[in-house]
Short mmCIF file of C-alpha atoms in Angstrom, two decimals:
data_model
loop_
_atom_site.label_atom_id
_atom_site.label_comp_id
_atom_site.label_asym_id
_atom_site.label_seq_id
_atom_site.Cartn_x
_atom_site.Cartn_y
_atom_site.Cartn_z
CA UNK A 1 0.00 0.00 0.00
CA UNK A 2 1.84 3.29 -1.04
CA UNK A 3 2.03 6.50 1.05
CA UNK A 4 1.96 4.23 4.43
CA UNK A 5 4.81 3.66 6.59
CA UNK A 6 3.92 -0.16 6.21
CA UNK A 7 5.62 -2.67 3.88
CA UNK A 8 4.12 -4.94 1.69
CA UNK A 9 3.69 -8.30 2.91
CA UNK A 10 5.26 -10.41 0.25
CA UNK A 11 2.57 -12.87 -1.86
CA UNK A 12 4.67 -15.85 -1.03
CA UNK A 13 7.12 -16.63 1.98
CA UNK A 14 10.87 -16.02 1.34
CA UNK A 15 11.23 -19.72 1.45
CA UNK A 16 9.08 -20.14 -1.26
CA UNK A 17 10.42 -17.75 -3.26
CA UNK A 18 14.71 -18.88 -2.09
CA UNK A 19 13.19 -21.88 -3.58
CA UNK A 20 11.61 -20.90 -7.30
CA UNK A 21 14.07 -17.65 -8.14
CA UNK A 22 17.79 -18.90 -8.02
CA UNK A 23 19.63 -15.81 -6.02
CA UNK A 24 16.47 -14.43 -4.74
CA UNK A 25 17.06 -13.02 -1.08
CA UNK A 26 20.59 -12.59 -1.47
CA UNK A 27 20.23 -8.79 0.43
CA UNK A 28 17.99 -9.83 2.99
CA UNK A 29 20.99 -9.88 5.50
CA UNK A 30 21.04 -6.59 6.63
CA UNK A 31 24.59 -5.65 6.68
CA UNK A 32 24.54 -6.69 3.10
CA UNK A 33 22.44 -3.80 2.21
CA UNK A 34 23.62 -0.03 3.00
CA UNK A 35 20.20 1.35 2.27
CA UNK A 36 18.67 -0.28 5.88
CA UNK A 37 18.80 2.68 8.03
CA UNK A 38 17.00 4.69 5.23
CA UNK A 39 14.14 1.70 4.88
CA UNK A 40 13.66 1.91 8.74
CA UNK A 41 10.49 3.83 9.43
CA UNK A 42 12.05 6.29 12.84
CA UNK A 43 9.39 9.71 12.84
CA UNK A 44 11.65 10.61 15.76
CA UNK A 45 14.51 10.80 13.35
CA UNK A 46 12.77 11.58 9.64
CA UNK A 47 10.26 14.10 11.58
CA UNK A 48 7.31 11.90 9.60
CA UNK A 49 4.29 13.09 11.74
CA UNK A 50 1.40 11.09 9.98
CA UNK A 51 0.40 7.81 8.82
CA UNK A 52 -1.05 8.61 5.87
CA UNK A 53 -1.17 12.35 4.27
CA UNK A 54 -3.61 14.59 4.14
CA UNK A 55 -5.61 14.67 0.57
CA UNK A 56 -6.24 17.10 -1.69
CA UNK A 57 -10.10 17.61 -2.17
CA UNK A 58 -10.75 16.67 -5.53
CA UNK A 59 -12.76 19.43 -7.83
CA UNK A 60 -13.69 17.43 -10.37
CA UNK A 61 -12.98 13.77 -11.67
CA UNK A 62 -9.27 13.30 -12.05
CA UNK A 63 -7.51 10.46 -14.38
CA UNK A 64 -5.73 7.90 -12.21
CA UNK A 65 -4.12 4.78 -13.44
CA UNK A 66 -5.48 1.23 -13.50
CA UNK A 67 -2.92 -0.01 -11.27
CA UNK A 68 -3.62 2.52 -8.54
CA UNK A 69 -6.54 1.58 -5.78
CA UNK A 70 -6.96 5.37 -5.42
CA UNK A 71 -5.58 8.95 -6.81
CA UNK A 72 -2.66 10.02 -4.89
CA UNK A 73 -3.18 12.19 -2.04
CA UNK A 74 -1.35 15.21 -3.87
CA UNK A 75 -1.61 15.94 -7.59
CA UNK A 76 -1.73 18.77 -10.25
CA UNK A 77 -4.59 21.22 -11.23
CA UNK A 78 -3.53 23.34 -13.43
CA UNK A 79 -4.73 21.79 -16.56
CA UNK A 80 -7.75 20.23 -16.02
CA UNK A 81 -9.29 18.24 -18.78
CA UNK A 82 -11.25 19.66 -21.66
CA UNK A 83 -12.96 19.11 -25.05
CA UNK A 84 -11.74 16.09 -27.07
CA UNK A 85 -8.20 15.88 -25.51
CA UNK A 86 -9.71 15.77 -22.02
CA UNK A 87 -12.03 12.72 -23.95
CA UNK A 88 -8.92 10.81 -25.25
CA UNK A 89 -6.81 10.95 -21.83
CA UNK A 90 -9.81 10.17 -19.91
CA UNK A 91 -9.83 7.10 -22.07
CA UNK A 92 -6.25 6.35 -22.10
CA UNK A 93 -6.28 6.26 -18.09
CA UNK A 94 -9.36 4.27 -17.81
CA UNK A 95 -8.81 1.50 -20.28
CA UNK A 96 -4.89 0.95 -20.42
CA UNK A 97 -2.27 0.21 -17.66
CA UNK A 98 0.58 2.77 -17.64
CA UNK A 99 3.11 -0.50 -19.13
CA UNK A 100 1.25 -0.59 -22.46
CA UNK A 101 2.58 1.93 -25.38
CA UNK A 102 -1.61 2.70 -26.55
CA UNK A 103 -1.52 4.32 -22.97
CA UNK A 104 1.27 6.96 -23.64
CA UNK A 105 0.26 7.04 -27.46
CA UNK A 106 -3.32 8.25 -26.79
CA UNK A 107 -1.69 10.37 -24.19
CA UNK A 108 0.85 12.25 -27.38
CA UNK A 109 -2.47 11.76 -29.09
CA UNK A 110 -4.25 13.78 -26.53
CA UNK A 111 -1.68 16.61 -26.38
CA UNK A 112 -1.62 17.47 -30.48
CA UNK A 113 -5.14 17.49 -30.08
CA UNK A 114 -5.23 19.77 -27.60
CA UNK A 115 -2.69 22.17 -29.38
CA UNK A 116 -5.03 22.14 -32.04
CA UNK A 117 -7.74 23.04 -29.45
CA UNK A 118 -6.00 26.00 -28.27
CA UNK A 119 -5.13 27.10 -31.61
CA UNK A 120 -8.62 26.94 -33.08
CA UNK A 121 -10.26 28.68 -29.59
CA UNK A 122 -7.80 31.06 -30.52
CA UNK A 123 -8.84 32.52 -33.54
CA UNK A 124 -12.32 33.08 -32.13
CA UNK A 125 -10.33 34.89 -29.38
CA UNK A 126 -10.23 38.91 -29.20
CA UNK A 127 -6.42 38.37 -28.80
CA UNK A 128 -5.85 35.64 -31.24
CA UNK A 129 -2.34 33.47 -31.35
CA UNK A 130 0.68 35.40 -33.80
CA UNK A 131 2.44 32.81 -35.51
CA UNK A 132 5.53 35.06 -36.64
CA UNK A 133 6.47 36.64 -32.96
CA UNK A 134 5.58 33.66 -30.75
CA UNK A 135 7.64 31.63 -33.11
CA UNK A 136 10.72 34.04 -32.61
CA UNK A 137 10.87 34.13 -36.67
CA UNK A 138 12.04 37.65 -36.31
CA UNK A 139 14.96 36.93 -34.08
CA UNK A 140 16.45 34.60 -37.01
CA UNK A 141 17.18 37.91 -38.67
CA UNK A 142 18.21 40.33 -35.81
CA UNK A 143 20.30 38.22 -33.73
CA UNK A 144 22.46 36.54 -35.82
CA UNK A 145 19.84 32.96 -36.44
CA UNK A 146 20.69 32.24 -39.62
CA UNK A 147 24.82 32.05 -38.62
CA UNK A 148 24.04 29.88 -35.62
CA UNK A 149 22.39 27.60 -37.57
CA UNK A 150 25.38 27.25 -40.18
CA UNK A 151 28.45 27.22 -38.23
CA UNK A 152 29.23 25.20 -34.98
CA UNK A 153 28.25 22.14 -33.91
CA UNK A 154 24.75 22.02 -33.37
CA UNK A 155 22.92 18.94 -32.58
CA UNK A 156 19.77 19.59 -33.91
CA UNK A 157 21.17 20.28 -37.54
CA UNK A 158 19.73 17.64 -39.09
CA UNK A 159 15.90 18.84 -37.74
CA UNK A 160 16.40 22.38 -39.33
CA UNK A 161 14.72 21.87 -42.82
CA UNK A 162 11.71 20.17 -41.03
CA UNK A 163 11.45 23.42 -39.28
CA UNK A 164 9.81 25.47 -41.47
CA UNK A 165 7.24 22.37 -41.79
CA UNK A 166 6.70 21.63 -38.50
CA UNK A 167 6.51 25.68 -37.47
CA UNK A 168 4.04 26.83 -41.00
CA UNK A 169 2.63 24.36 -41.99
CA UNK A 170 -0.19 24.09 -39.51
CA UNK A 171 -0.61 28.18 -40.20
CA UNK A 172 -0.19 27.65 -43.95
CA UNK A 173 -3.14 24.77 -43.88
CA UNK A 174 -5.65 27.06 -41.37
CA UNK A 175 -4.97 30.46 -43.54
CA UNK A 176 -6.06 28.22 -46.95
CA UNK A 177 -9.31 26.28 -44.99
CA UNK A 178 -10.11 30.28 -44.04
CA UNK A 179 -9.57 31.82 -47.25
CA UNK A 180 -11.91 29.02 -49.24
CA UNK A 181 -14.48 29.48 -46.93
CA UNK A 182 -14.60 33.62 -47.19
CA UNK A 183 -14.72 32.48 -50.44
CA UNK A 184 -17.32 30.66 -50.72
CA UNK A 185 -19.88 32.40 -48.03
CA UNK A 186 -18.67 35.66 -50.61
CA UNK A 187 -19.61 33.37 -53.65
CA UNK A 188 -23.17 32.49 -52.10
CA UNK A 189 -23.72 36.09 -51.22
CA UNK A 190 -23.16 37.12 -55.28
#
């Protein structure tokens, strides 16, 4: 049980496992292992003061992995899920374990999906998003951008042409899907 001072009681007896797992309880001599005084549980020495801690009231439903009995007693709020990315990772958390690869995938999944959340909320915004000064576009010219990225030895040279791509192309694609549309509400209007 995590976040007691209690250990685990083991599912079968050392014996039992000496017996199945060549080498297993090779540390359970304690002067074989230098980590004992830190496993011992001594509040008058750690200044531990509770047996289990305090929890954080929970606002709304939070994810919490299948492996877990309960959500841990502290844990972030200040993204809280929304629209279809708060959809996928609710999904992710509910139907995979944390070991299996769709469980981080939807998660990556989740977050592009979200970007393109933010990005679309934005341009109903008063203040919508600028694409050339949040970029930092305008520092390749004025502080020296295009050099740096020439000369030295950068890591990251070989990611450079996808730049551009990965940077305009989502603005590129959104400016187009706006432009045929004025177009076409203009074209009905006629």
């Amino acid at each position: 049980m995590p976040y007691t001072p209690d250990k685990p009681k083991l599912a079968e007896s050392t014996d039992e496992l000496r017996a199945r797992i060549p080498g297993w309880g090779a540390d359970l001599d304690p002067a074989d292992r230098p980590a004992v005084p830190k496993e011992r549980f001594a509040p008058e020495i750690t200044g531990a003061h509770w047996e289990f801690p305090e929890r954080q009231p929970e606002k709304w439903p939070r994810e919490r992995s299948i492996e877990h009995k309960f959500l841990t007693p502290v844990f972030g709020t200040s993204c809280p899920p929304k629209g279809l990315s708060g959809v996928i990772r609710r999904y992710s958390y509910r139907r995979f374990s944390e070991g299996r690869a769709a469980h981080w995938l939807l998660l990556l999944a989740a977050d592009r999906v979200d970007t393109a959340e933010s990005r679309l909320g934005s341009l109903f915004s008063r203040h919508p998003d600028n694409p050339v000064t949040e970029t930092g576009v305008l520092s390749e010219f004025s502080h020296h951008g295009l050099s740096s990225r020439l000369r030295g030895n950068r890591a990251d040279k070989v990611h450079h042409p996808l730049d551009p791509i990965v940077v305009a192309a989502p603005w590129v694609l959104a400016g187009g899907v706006a432009f045929l549309l004025v177009r076409r509400v203009a074209r009905r209007r006629r």
